[in-house]
Amino acid sequence: MLWIKTYIVYKTSFNLKIENFMQELILFINPLSFLLFVFGISLFFKTEKSRNRYLLLTSLFLSFVLYANVAFYRFFTDFLTLPVLFQTSNFADLGDSAATEIHWFDFVYYIDVIFLFLLLKFRPKAMEIKPIKKANRRAYFLVAAAMLFLNIGLAETERPQLLTRTFDREMLVKNLGTYNYHLYDIFLQSKSSAQRAMADGSELVEIDNNISANFVKPSKKMFGKAEGKNLIVISLESLQSFVINNEVYGEEVTPFLNDFIKESFYFDEFYHQTGQGKTSDSEFLLENSLYPLNRGAVFFTHSGNKFDAMAEKLGKKGYFTSTMHANNKSFWNRDIMYEALGYDYFYSATDYDITPENSVGWGMKDIPFFEQSVDLMKTMQQPFYTKMITLTNHHPFKLDDEDKLIEEYDSKSGTLNRYFTTVRYMDEAVKHFIQKLKDEGLYENSIIVMYGDHYGISENHNEAMAQYLGKEVTPFVSAQLQRVPLIIHIPGVTNKGKGKTISKVSGQIDLKPTLLHLLGVNTKNNIQFGEDMFSSDHRDFVVFRDGSFVTRNYVYTANTCYSKETEEPVDDSYCEPFKEKARTELDYSDKIIYGDLLRFYDNEDYQKIGK
Ligand code: GP9
Ligand code: MN
C-alpha cells in the first residue's frame, strides 16, 4: 500500500518531469527496494503483536516523511534535506510556511495507515501469518537487494554518475525514490559533520601563514578602477577557448565575441578548474577563490559551511547582489548555497516567463533569458552585482531550426558537430544582451565579465576534435583544451579599441581577487588561492582539480611533464618545482572545506593563536 501510495503522491503532489517510459518505470519501482528492506525487518519479530506494531509504526513514520515532503514542496517546490531542517535561520520560516500548507483533507495521505490500523483492530485474523522459514527470509532479502540493484542500474543508464555528481534533488528523488534519497542525504550530511567536528582552528594558522606569505599586491593602476560600477558576470555555458577567432566552413563561430574582445581585456591563457560539480564548481571558484572538491559537488556537500564570498563582501559594500538563472532553483542546491554565499536574491525559473516556445533542451533559450534579465536588472538597486548563467550551449547542444545560424560541422561526433551551432547561438544572445544594456542605459556604468564555466567537449570526442583541430589530441592538447575565454570589459578603460589580450597563465580561482580589486575592495587578509591577474606579480600558474597544472613553459598532466614550446614530453625535473605548490594548494583548500575552517576566522581564539 505504501509503495502504491508513494507512486500516487509522486504523480499528484510533486511536479516531476518525466520524459520517457524508462523514467516512468524507474519512478514506479523506486520506492520498492527501500520498503522491502524496512518491512522485511518485521520477519524477524517473534510475536505477532510486536510485529504488527512495528509495521504500523513504520508505515506511520514513513507516511509522515512523505507527507512532510509534500507540505514542504507545496511552499518551496523542493524536497527536504537535513541541512534545511537544521539550519536555524530556516527554521522559523519553515514553521510558518509549513503551517499554512497543511490542510484538513491531508488525512488522505495517511489513508493506508488508517486502513492498516482498522484492520489490526477489528479484523486481526486477516493479519495473521505463519512463522517464516530462514531460507524464505533469505530469499526475501535477496529479492529486495535485487530490486535495489535493478533500480540503481536503471537509474545509472538514465543519469550516469547520479550518485557521485548529485546534480539535483528532483533527479535523485526521480531515480532513487524519496526514501532512498533521504538515506543518501543523511549519509552525505553525517560524513561532512564528522569531518567538521574533528577540525579546529589551529589548522587554519598554517594555511593562513602560507597564504599571507604568497599574497600578491593589487596592480596600482587597476585597483579601484571600476569602483562604484555595477558588476555583471556572465557564466557562458560550456564555452571553450578553441572556438574564439575560429571558423567552421568559413563562418566565424563567435563573431560577436571576437569583436567584443577588442574592446575588452581578453585572457587567452585562462583555464577552468572545475570538477564533478561543473557549473556550480565554477561558481564556487568565482565566489570563494577556493578549489572545488575532488568528488561530488561542494554546492551539495558543504552548503552549511561558513564562507567569505565575493557576493557577501560586495553586499557589505552596499551592492545589491543576485544570481540570474532560468532553471529550477534547487539544481546544484543553488537555493541553499546562495544563502551561504550571501546573495540577496536568486532570480530562478519562477522569476522568468518560460514557455515551450522560448525553451529548448535544458530550458529557456539564452536570447529570451537575457532579454527578460535586463528588464529585471532595471528594477535592481544600483550599484548591483549580478551573476548570469546561460543554458542553451549545454550538452546535448540541441537547437530549434530557426536558431541555427551556421552549419553544423561534419565529423563522427554529433556532439561536436552541434556544439558549434549552439556556441554561435550563444554568441548571438550575448550580442543582443549588450545591445539591450546600451539601450537601457546600463552599459556605461557596468563592468561586464564573461567566462566559460567548463569544457563542453569531453575526451570522448577526441577523434572528432583531432579532425577539427588538424592534430592529434594528446594529453598535452587535452590540457590546453581546458582553456576557457575570460573577457573583462570596463567602460571608459577598454572601449573604443583600447582592449588588450593578456596571456598570463591563470584560472577561475583568480577571479575573486581580480574583480574585488577592480571594485576597490582589498583582499589582503583573505583566505584565497587566487591572485590579481592585473598585478605584475601574478604568477603564471594554474592547478586543475585533478592535480594537473600549467606554468609559463610547462604543462604537467597524465603524470608527464610537457614543454609548451615543442608540445612534447620533457624530463620530469622541469615540472618538479611546481608539483609541491600544486599539491599543497589543493590540500589546503580541501582542509578548509572539509573542516569548515573559515568559521574560525573571525573567532577570538583563532585571533589569539593566529595573529
Ligand atoms: C544547470 C546548469 C548546467 O542549472 O548550470 O549545469 P552543468 O551540467 O553545466 O553543471
Ligand atoms: Mn555548465
Coordinates of C-alpha atoms and ligand atoms in Angstrom, one line a residue:
M1 CA 0.0 0.0 0.0
L2 CA 2.8 2.4 0.9
W3 CA 4.5 1.6 -2.4
I4 CA 1.5 2.4 -4.5
K5 CA 0.6 5.4 -2.3
T6 CA 4.2 6.8 -2.8
Y7 CA 3.8 6.5 -6.5
I8 CA 0.4 8.2 -6.5
V9 CA 1.9 11.0 -4.3
Y10 CA 4.7 11.4 -6.8
K11 CA 2.2 11.8 -9.6
T12 CA -0.2 14.1 -7.8
S13 CA 1.7 16.2 -5.3
F14 CA 5.1 16.8 -6.9
N15 CA 5.8 18.2 -10.3
L16 CA 8.3 15.7 -11.6
K17 CA 9.1 16.0 -15.3
I18 CA 9.0 12.5 -16.9
E19 CA 10.4 12.4 -20.4
N20 CA 10.1 8.7 -21.4
F21 CA 8.8 5.3 -20.5
M22 CA 12.1 4.3 -18.8
Q23 CA 11.9 7.3 -16.4
E24 CA 8.2 6.4 -15.6
L25 CA 9.2 2.8 -14.9
I26 CA 12.1 3.9 -12.6
L27 CA 9.7 6.3 -10.8
F28 CA 7.2 3.5 -10.3
I29 CA 9.6 0.9 -8.9
N30 CA 11.9 3.3 -6.9
P31 CA 10.0 3.2 -3.5
L32 CA 10.1 -0.6 -3.6
S33 CA 13.7 -1.5 -2.6
F34 CA 13.7 0.6 0.5
L35 CA 10.2 -0.5 1.6
L36 CA 11.0 -4.2 1.1
F37 CA 14.0 -3.9 3.4
V38 CA 12.3 -1.9 6.1
F39 CA 9.2 -4.0 6.2
G40 CA 11.3 -7.1 5.8
I41 CA 12.7 -6.5 9.3
S42 CA 9.3 -7.5 10.6
L43 CA 10.1 -11.0 9.5
F44 CA 12.5 -11.2 12.5
F45 CA 9.9 -10.4 15.1
K46 CA 9.0 -13.3 17.4
T47 CA 5.5 -12.3 18.5
E48 CA 2.7 -11.2 16.3
K49 CA 1.9 -8.3 18.4
S50 CA 5.3 -6.7 18.2
R51 CA 5.5 -7.4 14.5
N52 CA 2.2 -5.7 13.9
R53 CA 3.1 -2.7 16.0
Y54 CA 6.4 -2.4 14.1
L55 CA 4.5 -2.5 10.7
L56 CA 2.0 0.1 11.8
L57 CA 4.5 2.5 13.4
T58 CA 6.9 2.2 10.4
S59 CA 4.0 2.9 8.0
L60 CA 3.1 5.9 10.1
F61 CA 6.6 7.2 10.2
L62 CA 7.3 6.8 6.5
S63 CA 3.9 8.3 5.6
F64 CA 4.8 11.2 7.8
V65 CA 8.2 11.6 6.0
L66 CA 6.4 11.5 2.7
Y67 CA 3.8 14.0 3.8
A68 CA 6.4 16.4 5.3
N69 CA 7.9 16.5 1.8
V70 CA 4.6 17.2 0.3
A71 CA 3.9 20.1 2.6
F72 CA 7.4 21.4 2.1
Y73 CA 7.1 21.0 -1.7
R74 CA 3.9 23.0 -1.7
F75 CA 5.7 26.0 -0.5
F76 CA 9.3 25.6 -1.7
T77 CA 8.9 23.3 -4.8
D78 CA 11.8 21.4 -3.3
F79 CA 12.5 18.3 -1.2
L80 CA 13.5 18.3 2.4
T81 CA 17.2 18.0 3.2
L82 CA 18.8 17.7 6.6
P83 CA 20.7 21.0 6.4
V84 CA 17.4 22.7 5.6
L85 CA 15.8 21.2 8.7
F86 CA 18.7 22.1 10.9
Q87 CA 19.6 25.5 9.7
T88 CA 18.2 27.6 12.5
S89 CA 17.6 30.6 10.3
N90 CA 15.4 28.5 8.1
F91 CA 13.5 27.0 10.9
A92 CA 11.3 30.0 11.8
D93 CA 10.3 30.4 8.1
L94 CA 9.8 26.8 7.8
G95 CA 7.4 26.5 10.7
D96 CA 5.3 29.4 9.5
S97 CA 5.1 28.3 5.9
A98 CA 4.5 24.6 6.8
A99 CA 1.5 25.6 8.9
T100 CA -0.1 27.4 6.0
E101 CA 0.5 24.5 3.7
I102 CA -1.3 21.9 5.9
H103 CA -5.0 21.3 5.2
W104 CA -7.6 19.1 7.0
F105 CA -8.1 17.0 3.9
D106 CA -4.5 16.0 4.0
F107 CA -5.5 13.0 6.1
V108 CA -5.8 11.2 2.8
Y109 CA -2.0 11.0 2.8
Y110 CA -2.4 8.6 5.8
I111 CA -5.3 6.6 4.4
D112 CA -3.3 3.4 4.2
V113 CA -2.1 3.7 7.8
I114 CA -5.7 4.3 8.9
F115 CA -6.7 1.2 7.0
L116 CA -4.0 -0.8 8.5
F117 CA -4.9 0.3 12.0
L118 CA -8.6 -0.5 11.5
L119 CA -7.7 -3.9 10.1
L120 CA -5.5 -4.7 13.1
K121 CA -8.2 -3.6 15.5
F122 CA -11.2 -5.1 14.0
R123 CA -10.0 -8.0 11.8
P124 CA -6.8 -9.2 13.5
K125 CA -7.3 -12.5 11.8
A126 CA -6.6 -11.0 8.4
M127 CA -3.2 -10.0 9.6
E128 CA -2.1 -13.5 10.8
I129 CA 0.8 -15.1 9.1
K130 CA 2.7 -18.3 9.8
P131 CA 6.2 -18.0 11.1
I132 CA 8.6 -17.8 8.2
K133 CA 11.4 -20.2 7.5
K134 CA 15.0 -18.9 7.5
A135 CA 15.5 -19.9 3.9
N136 CA 12.5 -18.0 2.8
R137 CA 13.6 -15.0 4.7
R138 CA 16.9 -15.1 3.0
A139 CA 15.2 -15.4 -0.4
Y140 CA 13.1 -12.4 0.5
F141 CA 16.1 -10.2 1.2
L142 CA 17.8 -11.4 -1.9
V143 CA 14.8 -10.2 -3.9
A144 CA 14.9 -6.8 -2.0
A145 CA 18.6 -6.5 -2.8
A146 CA 18.0 -7.4 -6.5
M147 CA 15.3 -4.7 -6.6
L148 CA 17.8 -2.2 -5.3
F149 CA 20.4 -3.1 -7.8
L150 CA 17.8 -3.1 -10.6
N151 CA 16.8 0.4 -9.5
I152 CA 20.3 1.7 -9.3
G153 CA 21.2 0.1 -12.6
L154 CA 18.3 1.6 -14.5
A155 CA 19.0 5.0 -12.8
E156 CA 22.6 4.9 -13.8
T157 CA 21.7 4.3 -17.5
E158 CA 19.2 7.2 -17.4
R159 CA 21.5 9.5 -15.4
P160 CA 25.2 8.5 -15.4
Q161 CA 27.1 9.4 -12.3
L162 CA 23.9 10.2 -10.4
L163 CA 25.4 9.5 -7.0
T164 CA 28.9 10.9 -7.4
R165 CA 27.7 14.1 -9.0
T166 CA 24.5 14.5 -7.1
F167 CA 23.0 17.0 -9.5
D168 CA 19.6 17.9 -8.3
R169 CA 17.3 16.7 -5.6
E170 CA 14.5 16.3 -8.1
M171 CA 16.7 13.9 -10.1
L172 CA 17.7 12.0 -7.0
V173 CA 14.1 11.6 -6.0
K174 CA 13.0 10.6 -9.5
N175 CA 15.7 8.0 -9.8
L176 CA 16.2 6.7 -6.3
G177 CA 12.9 7.4 -4.7
T178 CA 12.1 9.7 -1.7
Y179 CA 13.1 7.2 0.9
N180 CA 16.5 6.2 -0.5
Y181 CA 17.1 9.9 -1.3
H182 CA 16.7 10.7 2.4
L183 CA 19.1 7.9 3.4
Y184 CA 21.6 9.3 0.9
D185 CA 21.2 12.8 2.3
I186 CA 21.7 11.6 5.8
F187 CA 24.9 9.8 4.7
L188 CA 26.3 12.9 3.0
Q189 CA 25.4 15.0 6.0
S190 CA 26.9 12.8 8.6
K191 CA 30.1 12.4 6.7
S192 CA 30.7 16.1 6.5
S193 CA 29.6 16.6 10.1
A194 CA 32.1 14.1 11.3
Q195 CA 34.9 15.8 9.4
R196 CA 33.8 19.2 10.6
A197 CA 33.6 18.1 14.2
M198 CA 37.2 16.8 14.2
A199 CA 38.6 20.1 12.9
D200 CA 39.8 23.0 15.0
G201 CA 41.1 26.5 14.3
S202 CA 44.8 25.5 14.6
E203 CA 44.8 24.0 11.1
L204 CA 44.0 27.4 9.8
V205 CA 47.1 29.0 11.2
E206 CA 49.5 27.2 8.9
I207 CA 47.3 27.8 5.9
D208 CA 46.8 31.4 6.7
N209 CA 50.5 32.0 7.1
N210 CA 51.2 30.3 3.8
I211 CA 48.6 32.4 2.0
S212 CA 49.8 35.7 3.6
A213 CA 53.4 34.9 2.6
N214 CA 52.3 34.4 -1.0
F215 CA 49.9 37.4 -1.2
V216 CA 50.2 39.3 -4.5
K217 CA 49.7 43.0 -4.2
P218 CA 47.0 44.5 -6.4
S219 CA 48.0 46.4 -9.5
K220 CA 48.2 50.1 -8.5
K221 CA 46.9 51.1 -11.9
M222 CA 43.9 48.9 -11.8
F223 CA 42.9 48.9 -8.1
G224 CA 39.5 50.6 -7.8
K225 CA 39.4 51.4 -11.5
A226 CA 35.7 50.3 -11.6
E227 CA 34.8 51.4 -8.1
G228 CA 31.0 52.1 -7.7
K229 CA 30.2 50.5 -11.0
N230 CA 27.7 47.6 -11.4
L231 CA 29.3 44.2 -11.8
I232 CA 27.7 41.9 -14.4
V233 CA 29.4 38.4 -14.5
I234 CA 28.2 36.1 -17.2
S235 CA 28.9 32.4 -17.0
L236 CA 29.0 31.2 -20.6
E237 CA 27.8 27.6 -20.6
S238 CA 30.4 25.1 -21.8
L239 CA 32.4 27.7 -23.8
Q240 CA 36.0 26.7 -24.5
S241 CA 38.6 29.0 -26.0
F242 CA 39.3 27.0 -29.1
V243 CA 36.2 28.4 -30.8
I244 CA 37.3 32.0 -30.3
N245 CA 38.6 33.5 -33.5
N246 CA 37.9 30.2 -35.2
E247 CA 35.7 29.1 -38.1
V248 CA 33.5 26.3 -39.3
Y249 CA 33.4 26.1 -43.1
G250 CA 34.4 29.7 -43.4
E251 CA 31.9 31.1 -40.9
E252 CA 33.0 32.6 -37.6
V253 CA 31.8 30.7 -34.6
T254 CA 31.8 33.6 -32.3
P255 CA 31.6 36.8 -34.5
F256 CA 30.3 39.0 -31.7
L257 CA 32.8 37.9 -29.0
N258 CA 35.7 38.2 -31.5
D259 CA 34.8 41.9 -31.8
F260 CA 33.9 42.4 -28.2
I261 CA 37.4 41.1 -27.2
K262 CA 38.9 44.1 -29.0
E263 CA 37.0 46.4 -26.6
S264 CA 37.9 44.4 -23.5
F265 CA 40.7 42.7 -21.6
Y266 CA 40.8 39.2 -23.1
F267 CA 42.7 36.5 -21.2
D268 CA 43.7 33.8 -23.6
E269 CA 45.7 31.6 -21.1
F270 CA 42.8 31.3 -18.7
Y271 CA 41.7 27.8 -17.5
H272 CA 38.6 26.3 -15.9
Q273 CA 39.3 24.4 -12.7
T274 CA 36.1 22.6 -12.2
G275 CA 35.4 19.0 -11.1
Q276 CA 32.3 17.0 -11.0
G277 CA 30.2 19.9 -9.8
K278 CA 30.6 21.5 -13.3
T279 CA 28.8 24.9 -13.4
S280 CA 28.4 25.0 -9.7
D281 CA 32.1 24.4 -9.2
S282 CA 32.9 27.4 -11.4
E283 CA 30.6 29.5 -9.3
F284 CA 32.3 28.2 -6.2
L285 CA 35.7 29.2 -7.6
L286 CA 34.4 32.6 -8.6
E287 CA 32.9 33.4 -5.3
N288 CA 35.5 32.0 -2.9
S289 CA 38.8 31.6 -4.7
L290 CA 38.9 28.1 -3.2
Y291 CA 39.1 24.9 -5.1
P292 CA 36.0 22.8 -5.5
L293 CA 36.2 19.2 -4.4
N294 CA 37.7 16.1 -5.9
R295 CA 34.4 14.2 -6.0
G296 CA 30.8 15.4 -5.7
A297 CA 29.7 19.0 -5.9
V298 CA 30.7 21.2 -3.0
F299 CA 27.5 23.1 -3.5
F300 CA 25.7 20.0 -2.3
T301 CA 28.1 18.6 0.2
H302 CA 29.1 21.7 2.1
S303 CA 26.4 24.3 1.8
G304 CA 26.3 24.5 5.6
N305 CA 29.9 25.9 5.7
K306 CA 30.9 29.4 6.5
F307 CA 32.3 31.2 3.5
D308 CA 33.8 34.6 2.8
A309 CA 32.3 35.0 -0.6
M310 CA 32.6 37.9 -3.1
A311 CA 28.8 38.3 -3.0
E312 CA 28.8 38.8 0.7
K313 CA 31.7 41.3 0.5
L314 CA 30.1 43.3 -2.2
G315 CA 26.9 43.2 -0.2
K316 CA 28.7 44.8 2.7
K317 CA 30.0 47.5 0.3
G318 CA 26.4 48.4 -0.5
Y319 CA 25.9 46.4 -3.6
F320 CA 22.6 44.5 -4.3
T321 CA 23.7 41.0 -5.1
S322 CA 22.0 38.4 -7.1
T323 CA 22.2 35.4 -9.5
M324 CA 20.1 35.1 -12.6
H325 CA 19.5 31.6 -14.0
A326 CA 16.3 30.5 -15.6
N327 CA 16.4 27.0 -14.2
N328 CA 15.0 25.1 -11.3
K329 CA 16.4 26.8 -8.2
S330 CA 17.3 23.6 -6.5
F331 CA 19.6 22.5 -9.3
W332 CA 23.1 22.1 -7.8
N333 CA 21.5 23.0 -4.5
R334 CA 21.8 26.6 -5.5
D335 CA 19.0 28.0 -3.5
I336 CA 20.6 26.8 -0.3
M337 CA 24.2 27.5 -1.3
Y338 CA 23.5 31.0 -2.4
E339 CA 22.3 31.9 1.1
A340 CA 25.6 30.7 2.4
L341 CA 27.5 32.8 -0.2
G342 CA 25.5 35.8 0.9
Y343 CA 23.4 36.6 -2.2
D344 CA 20.5 38.9 -1.7
Y345 CA 18.3 37.3 -4.3
F346 CA 18.2 34.4 -6.8
Y347 CA 16.2 35.1 -9.9
S348 CA 15.4 31.5 -10.9
A349 CA 12.9 29.7 -13.2
T350 CA 9.9 31.2 -11.3
D351 CA 11.0 34.8 -12.0
Y352 CA 11.0 34.2 -15.7
D353 CA 8.3 33.8 -18.2
I354 CA 9.2 30.4 -19.6
T355 CA 7.1 28.8 -22.3
P356 CA 7.6 25.8 -24.6
E357 CA 8.2 28.3 -27.4
N358 CA 11.0 30.1 -25.8
S359 CA 12.7 26.9 -24.5
V360 CA 14.9 24.2 -25.9
G361 CA 16.9 21.4 -24.4
W362 CA 17.6 22.2 -20.8
G363 CA 15.2 25.1 -20.6
M364 CA 14.8 28.7 -21.5
K365 CA 16.8 29.9 -24.5
D366 CA 19.6 32.4 -24.0
I367 CA 18.1 35.2 -26.1
P368 CA 14.8 35.5 -24.1
F369 CA 16.7 34.8 -20.9
F370 CA 19.0 37.8 -21.5
E371 CA 16.1 39.9 -22.7
Q372 CA 14.0 39.3 -19.6
S373 CA 17.0 39.6 -17.4
V374 CA 17.7 43.2 -18.5
D375 CA 14.1 44.0 -17.6
L376 CA 14.7 42.6 -14.2
M377 CA 18.0 44.5 -13.9
K378 CA 16.2 47.7 -14.5
T379 CA 14.4 47.2 -11.2
M380 CA 17.6 46.5 -9.2
Q381 CA 19.0 48.9 -6.8
Q382 CA 22.4 50.2 -8.1
P383 CA 25.2 49.5 -7.8
F384 CA 24.5 45.8 -8.2
Y385 CA 26.4 42.7 -8.7
T386 CA 24.7 40.0 -10.7
K387 CA 25.9 36.7 -12.0
M388 CA 24.0 35.4 -15.0
I389 CA 24.2 31.7 -16.0
T390 CA 23.4 30.8 -19.6
L391 CA 21.9 27.4 -20.6
T392 CA 21.5 26.9 -24.3
N393 CA 25.0 25.8 -25.1
H394 CA 24.7 22.8 -22.9
H395 CA 25.1 19.2 -23.9
P396 CA 23.4 17.7 -26.0
F397 CA 23.6 21.0 -27.8
K398 CA 20.2 21.0 -29.4
L399 CA 18.7 23.9 -31.2
D400 CA 15.5 24.7 -33.0
D401 CA 16.0 25.2 -36.7
E402 CA 15.3 28.9 -36.6
D403 CA 18.2 29.4 -34.2
K404 CA 20.8 27.6 -36.3
L405 CA 22.9 30.5 -37.6
I406 CA 25.7 28.4 -39.0
E407 CA 26.1 25.0 -40.4
E408 CA 26.9 22.0 -38.3
Y409 CA 30.4 20.6 -38.5
D410 CA 30.8 17.3 -40.2
S411 CA 32.6 14.6 -38.1
K412 CA 31.7 11.3 -36.4
S413 CA 30.7 13.2 -33.3
G414 CA 27.2 14.7 -33.4
T415 CA 28.0 16.4 -30.1
L416 CA 31.0 18.3 -31.5
N417 CA 29.1 19.0 -34.8
R418 CA 26.2 20.6 -33.0
Y419 CA 28.4 22.3 -30.4
F420 CA 29.5 25.0 -32.9
T421 CA 25.9 25.9 -33.7
T422 CA 24.9 26.3 -30.1
V423 CA 28.0 28.3 -29.4
R424 CA 27.1 30.5 -32.4
Y425 CA 23.6 31.0 -30.9
M426 CA 25.0 31.9 -27.5
D427 CA 27.3 34.5 -29.2
E428 CA 24.2 36.0 -30.8
A429 CA 22.4 36.1 -27.5
V430 CA 25.3 38.0 -25.9
K431 CA 25.2 40.4 -28.8
H432 CA 21.5 41.1 -28.1
F433 CA 22.2 41.4 -24.4
I434 CA 25.0 44.0 -24.9
Q435 CA 22.7 46.0 -27.2
K436 CA 19.9 45.9 -24.8
L437 CA 22.2 47.1 -21.9
K438 CA 23.1 50.0 -24.1
D439 CA 19.5 50.8 -25.0
E440 CA 18.5 50.8 -21.3
G441 CA 21.4 52.9 -20.2
L442 CA 23.1 50.2 -18.1
Y443 CA 26.1 49.6 -20.3
E444 CA 28.3 52.6 -19.4
N445 CA 28.1 52.1 -15.6
S446 CA 28.7 48.4 -15.5
I447 CA 31.7 46.2 -15.9
I448 CA 31.0 43.1 -17.8
V449 CA 32.9 39.9 -17.1
M450 CA 32.3 36.8 -19.2
Y451 CA 33.9 33.4 -18.7
G452 CA 33.4 29.8 -19.9
D453 CA 32.3 27.7 -17.0
H454 CA 34.0 24.4 -18.0
Y455 CA 34.6 22.3 -21.1
G456 CA 31.8 21.4 -23.4
I457 CA 33.5 18.7 -25.4
S458 CA 34.8 15.8 -23.4
E459 CA 37.7 13.5 -24.2
N460 CA 35.2 11.0 -25.6
H461 CA 35.2 13.1 -28.7
N462 CA 38.9 13.3 -29.2
E463 CA 38.8 11.7 -32.6
A464 CA 36.4 14.3 -34.0
M465 CA 38.3 17.0 -32.2
A466 CA 41.5 15.9 -33.8
Q467 CA 39.8 16.2 -37.2
Y468 CA 38.7 19.8 -36.4
L469 CA 42.0 20.9 -34.9
G470 CA 44.0 19.1 -37.5
K471 CA 46.2 17.5 -34.9
E472 CA 46.2 14.6 -32.6
V473 CA 44.6 15.2 -29.2
T474 CA 47.5 14.2 -26.9
P475 CA 47.2 14.6 -23.1
F476 CA 49.1 17.9 -23.7
V477 CA 46.5 19.1 -26.2
S478 CA 43.7 17.9 -23.9
A479 CA 45.1 20.1 -21.1
Q480 CA 45.3 23.1 -23.4
L481 CA 41.7 22.5 -24.4
Q482 CA 40.7 23.3 -20.8
R483 CA 41.2 26.9 -21.6
V484 CA 38.0 28.9 -21.4
P485 CA 37.6 32.5 -22.5
L486 CA 37.8 35.3 -19.9
I487 CA 36.6 38.7 -21.1
I488 CA 36.6 41.8 -18.8
H489 CA 35.0 44.9 -20.3
I490 CA 35.5 48.1 -18.3
P491 CA 33.7 51.1 -19.6
G492 CA 36.0 54.1 -20.2
V493 CA 39.0 51.8 -19.9
T494 CA 38.8 49.2 -22.6
N495 CA 36.2 50.5 -25.1
K496 CA 36.9 52.2 -28.4
G497 CA 39.5 49.7 -29.5
K498 CA 41.5 50.0 -26.3
G499 CA 41.2 46.4 -25.5
K500 CA 44.1 44.1 -24.9
T501 CA 44.9 40.4 -25.0
I502 CA 46.7 39.3 -21.8
S503 CA 48.4 35.9 -22.0
K504 CA 49.0 35.2 -18.3
V505 CA 48.5 31.6 -17.2
S506 CA 45.6 32.0 -14.8
G507 CA 42.3 30.3 -13.8
Q508 CA 38.9 30.8 -12.3
I509 CA 40.5 30.8 -8.9
D510 CA 41.9 34.2 -9.7
L511 CA 38.6 35.9 -10.5
K512 CA 37.6 36.9 -6.9
P513 CA 40.7 38.9 -6.0
T514 CA 40.9 40.4 -9.5
L515 CA 37.3 41.6 -9.6
L516 CA 37.3 42.7 -6.0
H517 CA 40.4 44.8 -6.6
L518 CA 38.9 46.4 -9.6
L519 CA 35.9 47.4 -7.5
G520 CA 38.3 48.8 -4.8
V521 CA 37.9 46.1 -2.2
N522 CA 41.1 44.9 -0.7
T523 CA 41.7 41.2 -0.2
K524 CA 44.8 41.3 1.8
N525 CA 43.8 39.2 4.8
N526 CA 41.5 36.8 2.8
I527 CA 41.9 33.1 2.7
Q528 CA 42.1 32.6 -1.0
F529 CA 44.3 30.8 -3.5
G530 CA 43.9 33.2 -6.4
E531 CA 46.0 36.2 -7.4
D532 CA 45.1 39.5 -9.0
M533 CA 45.5 38.9 -12.7
F534 CA 46.3 42.6 -13.4
S535 CA 49.2 42.6 -10.9
S536 CA 52.6 42.4 -12.4
D537 CA 53.5 39.9 -9.6
H538 CA 50.8 37.5 -10.7
R539 CA 52.5 34.1 -11.2
D540 CA 51.9 32.1 -14.4
F541 CA 50.4 29.1 -12.7
V542 CA 47.2 27.2 -12.7
V543 CA 46.2 23.9 -11.0
F544 CA 43.4 21.7 -12.3
R545 CA 41.2 19.9 -9.9
D546 CA 42.8 16.6 -10.8
G547 CA 46.3 17.8 -9.9
S548 CA 47.4 18.6 -13.4
F549 CA 48.9 22.1 -13.7
V550 CA 50.2 24.6 -16.3
T551 CA 53.0 27.1 -15.9
R552 CA 54.5 29.6 -18.2
N553 CA 56.6 27.0 -20.1
Y554 CA 55.3 23.6 -19.0
V555 CA 52.2 21.5 -18.7
Y556 CA 52.1 18.7 -16.2
T557 CA 49.3 16.2 -17.0
A558 CA 48.8 12.4 -17.1
N559 CA 51.9 12.1 -14.9
T560 CA 54.0 13.6 -17.7
C561 CA 55.8 16.9 -18.0
Y562 CA 55.3 18.6 -21.4
S563 CA 57.1 21.5 -22.9
K564 CA 54.7 24.1 -24.2
E565 CA 57.1 25.0 -26.9
T566 CA 57.6 21.6 -28.5
E567 CA 54.3 20.1 -27.2
E568 CA 56.4 17.0 -26.4
P569 CA 57.2 15.3 -23.1
V570 CA 60.4 16.5 -21.4
D571 CA 62.3 15.5 -18.3
D572 CA 60.2 15.4 -15.2
S573 CA 62.6 17.7 -13.4
Y574 CA 61.2 20.7 -15.3
C575 CA 57.9 20.3 -13.6
E576 CA 59.2 19.2 -10.2
P577 CA 59.4 22.6 -8.5
F578 CA 55.7 23.3 -9.1
K579 CA 54.4 19.9 -8.0
E580 CA 54.7 20.7 -4.4
K581 CA 52.9 24.0 -4.8
A582 CA 50.1 22.4 -6.7
R583 CA 49.6 19.6 -4.1
T584 CA 49.8 22.0 -1.2
E585 CA 47.2 24.3 -2.6
L586 CA 44.7 21.6 -3.3
D587 CA 45.3 20.0 0.1
Y588 CA 44.9 23.3 2.0
S589 CA 41.8 24.1 0.1
D590 CA 40.3 20.7 0.8
K591 CA 41.1 21.1 4.5
I592 CA 39.3 24.4 4.6
I593 CA 36.2 22.9 3.1
Y594 CA 36.1 19.6 5.0
G595 CA 36.9 21.2 8.3
D596 CA 34.7 24.2 7.7
L597 CA 37.7 26.2 8.8
L598 CA 36.5 29.6 7.8
R599 CA 34.2 29.5 10.8
F600 CA 37.2 30.0 13.0
Y601 CA 38.5 33.0 11.0
D602 CA 36.7 35.8 12.9
N603 CA 36.8 33.8 16.1
E604 CA 38.7 35.3 19.1
D605 CA 40.6 32.0 19.8
Y606 CA 41.8 31.9 16.3
Q607 CA 43.0 35.5 16.5
K608 CA 44.9 34.5 19.6
I609 CA 46.7 31.6 18.0
G610 CA 46.9 33.0 14.6
K611 CA 47.7 36.7 14.6
Ligands
GP9_1 C1 22.1 23.9 -14.8 C2 23.2 24.5 -15.5 C3 24.0 23.4 -16.1 O1 21.4 24.8 -14.0 O2 24.0 25.2 -14.6 O3 24.7 22.6 -15.3 P1 26.1 21.8 -15.7 O4 25.6 20.4 -16.1 O5 26.7 22.5 -16.8 O6 26.9 21.8 -14.5
MN2 MN 27.8 24.3 -17.1

